[in-house]
CSV table of C-alpha atoms in Angstrom, one decimal:
chain,number,residue,atom,x,y,z
Y,1,MET,CA,-0.3,-0.3,-0.1
Y,2,SER,CA,1.6,2.8,-1.5
Y,3,ILE,CA,1.3,6.3,0.7
Y,4,GLY,CA,0.9,9.7,-0.7
Y,5,ILE,CA,2.0,12.6,0.6
Y,6,LYS,CA,1.5,16.6,-1.2
Y,7,ILE,CA,2.4,20.0,0.1
Y,8,LYS,CA,1.3,22.5,-0.9
Y,9,LYS,CA,3.1,25.6,0.4
Y,10,GLY,CA,6.5,23.2,0.3
Y,11,LEU,CA,8.8,24.6,2.8
Y,12,ASP,CA,11.4,27.3,2.7
Y,13,LEU,CA,14.8,25.9,4.0
Y,14,PRO,CA,17.2,28.1,6.1
Y,15,ILE,CA,20.0,28.6,4.2
Y,16,ALA,CA,22.1,31.7,4.1
Y,17,GLY,CA,23.0,33.2,0.2
Y,18,THR,CA,20.3,33.5,-2.8
Y,19,VAL,CA,20.9,33.1,-5.9
Y,20,ALA,CA,23.2,35.7,-7.6
Y,21,ASP,CA,20.8,38.1,-10.0
Y,22,THR,CA,23.3,39.6,-12.0
Y,23,LEU,CA,26.0,40.1,-15.1
Y,24,SER,CA,28.7,40.4,-13.7
Y,25,ILE,CA,30.4,37.3,-14.9
Y,26,THR,CA,34.9,38.1,-14.5
Y,27,VAL,CA,35.7,36.4,-17.2
Y,28,LYS,CA,40.0,34.9,-16.5
Y,29,PRO,CA,42.0,33.2,-19.1
Y,30,THR,CA,42.9,29.8,-18.9
Y,31,PRO,CA,45.8,28.0,-19.8
Y,32,SER,CA,43.5,24.9,-21.7
Y,33,VAL,CA,40.5,23.5,-22.6
Y,34,ALA,CA,38.9,20.1,-23.7
Y,35,ILE,CA,36.7,18.7,-26.1
Y,36,ASN,CA,35.0,15.9,-24.5
Y,37,PRO,CA,33.7,12.7,-27.5
Y,38,ASP,CA,31.3,12.1,-25.1
Y,39,ASP,CA,28.7,15.3,-25.0
Y,40,PHE,CA,28.3,15.0,-29.2
Y,41,ILE,CA,25.8,11.9,-29.0
Y,42,GLY,CA,25.9,9.6,-31.3
Y,43,LEU,CA,29.8,10.6,-32.8
Y,44,VAL,CA,32.3,8.4,-33.0
Y,45,PRO,CA,35.0,10.2,-33.6
Y,46,LYS,CA,38.1,10.2,-35.7
Y,47,MET,CA,40.8,12.1,-34.9
Y,48,GLU,CA,42.6,14.6,-37.9
Y,49,VAL,CA,45.3,16.0,-35.6
Y,50,ARG,CA,47.7,14.3,-33.3
Y,51,GLU,CA,50.0,15.0,-30.5
Y,52,GLY,CA,52.3,18.2,-30.5
Y,53,ASP,CA,50.0,19.6,-33.6
Y,54,ALA,CA,50.1,23.3,-33.8
Y,55,VAL,CA,46.0,24.0,-34.4
Y,56,LEU,CA,43.4,27.0,-34.4
Y,57,ALA,CA,40.8,28.4,-33.5
Y,58,GLY,CA,38.2,27.1,-35.4
Y,59,GLN,CA,39.9,23.6,-37.0
Y,60,PRO,CA,39.0,20.7,-37.0
Y,61,LEU,CA,40.0,18.7,-34.5
Y,62,PHE,CA,38.1,15.3,-34.7
Y,63,HIS,CA,35.0,13.9,-38.0
Y,64,ASP,CA,31.8,11.5,-37.4
Y,65,LYS,CA,33.5,8.2,-39.6
Y,66,ARG,CA,29.8,7.3,-40.1
Y,67,HIS,CA,29.9,11.6,-41.4
Y,68,GLU,CA,32.6,12.3,-42.3
Y,69,GLU,CA,31.1,15.9,-42.9
Y,70,ILE,CA,30.1,16.0,-39.2
Y,71,LYS,CA,33.5,18.1,-37.8
Y,72,VAL,CA,34.4,19.0,-34.0
Y,73,VAL,CA,36.7,22.1,-34.1
Y,74,SER,CA,38.5,23.2,-31.5
Y,75,PRO,CA,37.6,26.3,-29.0
Y,76,ALA,CA,40.9,28.0,-28.6
Y,77,ALA,CA,44.2,28.5,-30.5
Y,78,GLY,CA,47.4,26.8,-29.2
Y,79,LYS,CA,49.4,23.2,-29.2
Y,80,VAL,CA,47.0,19.2,-29.2
Y,81,LYS,CA,48.3,18.5,-25.3
Y,82,ALA,CA,46.8,15.7,-25.4
Y,83,VAL,CA,44.4,12.7,-26.7
Y,84,VAL,CA,43.7,10.9,-23.7
Y,85,ARG,CA,42.4,7.3,-24.5
Y,86,GLY,CA,40.0,4.8,-22.6
Y,87,GLU,CA,39.4,1.7,-23.1
Y,88,ARG,CA,39.5,0.0,-26.5
Y,89,ARG,CA,41.6,3.4,-27.8
Y,90,LYS,CA,38.5,5.1,-26.4
Y,91,ILE,CA,38.9,8.9,-27.7
Y,92,LEU,CA,37.9,10.5,-24.0
Y,93,ARG,CA,39.3,14.1,-24.8
Y,94,VAL,CA,41.4,16.1,-26.7
Y,95,GLU,CA,43.2,19.0,-25.0
Y,96,VAL,CA,44.6,21.5,-26.8
Y,97,GLU,CA,47.5,24.3,-24.7
Y,98,VAL,CA,46.6,27.3,-25.3
Y,99,ALA,CA,48.6,29.8,-26.7
Y,100,GLY,CA,47.1,32.4,-28.8
Y,101,ASN,CA,44.1,33.7,-30.6
Y,102,GLU,CA,44.8,32.9,-34.0
Y,103,ALA,CA,41.1,31.4,-36.4
Y,104,LYS,CA,40.2,29.7,-38.7
Y,105,GLN,CA,38.9,32.3,-40.9
Y,106,LEU,CA,36.0,30.9,-43.0
Y,107,SER,CA,33.7,31.9,-46.8
Y,108,VAL,CA,30.3,33.8,-45.3
Y,109,GLU,CA,29.8,35.7,-49.1
Y,110,ASP,CA,26.6,35.0,-50.1
Y,111,VAL,CA,26.4,31.7,-46.9
Y,112,PHE,CA,22.5,32.2,-47.7
Y,113,SER,CA,22.3,31.8,-52.0
Y,114,SER,CA,21.5,28.1,-51.3
Y,115,PRO,CA,21.3,25.4,-49.2
Y,116,VAL,CA,24.2,23.3,-50.2
Y,117,LYS,CA,26.0,26.6,-49.2
Y,118,ALA,CA,24.2,26.8,-46.1
Y,119,LYS,CA,24.5,23.1,-44.8
Y,120,SER,CA,28.5,23.8,-45.7
Y,121,LEU,CA,29.2,26.6,-43.8
Y,122,LEU,CA,27.8,25.3,-41.0
Y,123,LEU,CA,29.0,21.6,-40.9
Y,124,GLU,CA,32.7,23.1,-41.9
Y,125,SER,CA,32.4,25.8,-38.8
Y,126,GLY,CA,31.5,22.6,-36.2
Y,127,LEU,CA,28.4,24.3,-35.8
Y,128,TRP,CA,26.8,21.3,-36.9
Y,129,ALA,CA,27.9,19.2,-34.4
Y,130,MET,CA,26.4,21.8,-31.7
Y,131,MET,CA,22.7,21.2,-32.5
Y,132,SER,CA,20.6,18.2,-31.9
Y,133,GLN,CA,18.2,16.9,-32.7
Y,134,ARG,CA,14.7,15.1,-31.4
Y,135,PRO,CA,14.1,13.3,-29.9
Y,136,TYR,CA,17.0,11.6,-28.6
Y,137,ALA,CA,19.1,15.0,-28.0
Y,138,VAL,CA,21.7,13.0,-30.5
Y,139,VAL,CA,24.3,15.6,-34.0
Y,140,PRO,CA,21.9,15.9,-36.2
Y,141,ASP,CA,21.8,13.4,-39.9
Y,142,PRO,CA,23.7,15.9,-42.6
Y,143,SER,CA,21.4,13.7,-45.7
Y,144,ALA,CA,17.9,13.8,-43.6
Y,145,GLU,CA,15.6,16.0,-43.9
Y,146,ILE,CA,15.1,18.9,-41.8
Y,147,ARG,CA,11.4,20.1,-41.4
Y,148,ASP,CA,11.9,22.6,-38.4
Y,149,ILE,CA,13.9,24.0,-36.2
Y,150,PHE,CA,14.1,25.7,-32.2
Y,151,VAL,CA,16.5,28.0,-31.4
Y,152,THR,CA,16.0,27.8,-28.0
Y,153,GLY,CA,16.8,31.0,-25.3
Y,154,PHE,CA,15.8,29.7,-22.2
Y,155,ASP,CA,16.4,28.1,-18.8
Y,156,SER,CA,14.3,25.5,-16.8
Y,157,SER,CA,17.2,24.2,-14.7
Y,158,PRO,CA,15.7,25.0,-10.9
Y,159,LEU,CA,18.6,27.2,-9.5
Y,160,ALA,CA,19.1,28.9,-13.0
Y,161,VAL,CA,19.5,32.7,-12.9
Y,162,ALA,CA,16.7,34.9,-14.1
Y,163,LYS,CA,18.8,37.2,-15.9
Y,164,THR,CA,16.2,40.0,-17.3
Y,165,GLU,CA,18.5,42.5,-19.5
Y,166,PHE,CA,18.4,38.9,-22.3
Y,167,THR,CA,14.7,39.3,-22.9
Y,168,GLY,CA,15.0,42.8,-24.2
Y,169,ARG,CA,17.3,40.8,-27.3
Y,170,GLN,CA,14.2,38.8,-28.3
Y,171,THR,CA,13.3,40.6,-31.6
Y,172,GLY,CA,17.2,40.6,-32.5
Y,173,HIS,CA,17.6,37.2,-32.1
Y,174,SER,CA,14.3,36.5,-34.0
Y,175,ARG,CA,15.9,39.1,-37.0
Y,176,ARG,CA,18.4,37.5,-37.5
Y,177,CYS,CA,17.2,33.6,-38.0
Y,178,ALA,CA,15.2,35.1,-41.1
Y,179,PRO,CA,18.4,34.8,-42.9
Y,180,ALA,CA,18.5,31.0,-42.3
Y,181,ARG,CA,14.8,30.4,-42.7
Y,182,ASP,CA,14.9,32.0,-46.3
Y,183,ALA,CA,17.6,29.4,-47.2
Y,184,HIS,CA,18.2,26.0,-46.9
Y,185,PHE,CA,16.0,26.0,-43.4
Y,186,ARG,CA,13.2,27.7,-45.5
Y,187,GLU,CA,10.7,25.6,-43.3
Y,188,ASN,CA,9.9,26.4,-39.8
Y,189,ILE,CA,12.5,28.3,-37.7
Y,190,HIS,CA,10.8,28.4,-34.5
Y,191,PHE,CA,12.6,31.8,-31.5
Y,192,MET,CA,11.8,30.0,-28.4
Y,193,PRO,CA,11.3,33.4,-26.0
Y,194,PRO,CA,14.6,32.7,-22.8
Y,195,ARG,CA,12.9,32.8,-19.4
Y,196,PRO,CA,13.0,36.7,-18.5
Y,197,GLY,CA,16.6,37.0,-18.9
Y,198,LEU,CA,18.7,34.5,-20.1
Y,199,PRO,CA,22.2,35.6,-21.2
Y,200,PRO,CA,23.1,34.7,-24.5
Y,201,ASP,CA,26.2,32.2,-23.6
Y,202,ARG,CA,23.2,29.7,-21.8
Y,203,ARG,CA,20.6,29.5,-25.3
Y,204,ARG,CA,20.2,26.2,-27.1
Y,205,ARG,CA,19.6,25.3,-30.2
Y,206,ASN,CA,17.8,22.7,-31.6
Y,207,CYS,CA,17.1,20.3,-34.6
Y,208,ASN,CA,14.3,18.9,-35.4
Y,209,ARG,CA,13.3,16.6,-38.1
Y,210,GLY,CA,9.8,14.7,-36.5
Y,211,ARG,CA,7.3,15.6,-34.5
Y,212,PRO,CA,7.2,19.6,-32.9
Y,213,SER,CA,7.2,19.1,-29.3
Y,214,SER,CA,6.8,22.0,-26.3
Y,215,GLY,CA,10.6,23.0,-26.3
Y,216,ARG,CA,11.9,22.0,-24.0
C-alpha cells in the first residue's frame, strides 16, 4: 500500500545566501581547454590531429566516422596537448594548450543564397555538431530532411539565474534567424523566448526532424 504525501506550499530551508542575479562575470584566461566526444551523442570520433600539432581556433580536431562532413573544431588556438584514450582506445577527450588567438577564417559570402552553401558552412565551422536532433538529442544527420528548427533561449533548471537584460534582445535574435529561414531551413524556424533574462551564452540550438514538441 502506497502513501501519497501532498505538499501545498513547500518548505523554506534556512540556508544562507541566494542565487546571484547579476551579469557581472569576471573572465579569467585558461591555460588549456578540452573537448569531450561523449558530449556529441551519436558521433563516433576520428582524429584529424595528433599530439603536438599546432591548431587554430575553429580548426577541426576530429570528425564523425559515419559522416565525415560533421566536424568538431578547437575552441581555442594553441597546441594539442594530449589525446586521452580509455579502454579499447576510446577517445575520452582532446586537450589543447592555449597559445595565441589565431582563428581559422571561413567565407560567409552569399552563404544564404543556396541550401548547399548554408549547410556546408554549418558543417565546416563545427556548428552542426552543436545542434541536437529530437527526440534523442543526437547530432543531426546531414543527409536528413529538416522540417523544423527550434532556437531556444531559456533555461528551466531549478536554480537557473533569472537575467532580465536578455528579454529585450528577442526581436534581434528572431531577425537574425530570418536569413537561415529564407535559405536552407526556410520551412520553419521557431524562436523560443527565454525565461526572463537568460544570458545569450546559455542558449541552445535544437534541430528537429520529427514532430514538434514543447521546446524543452
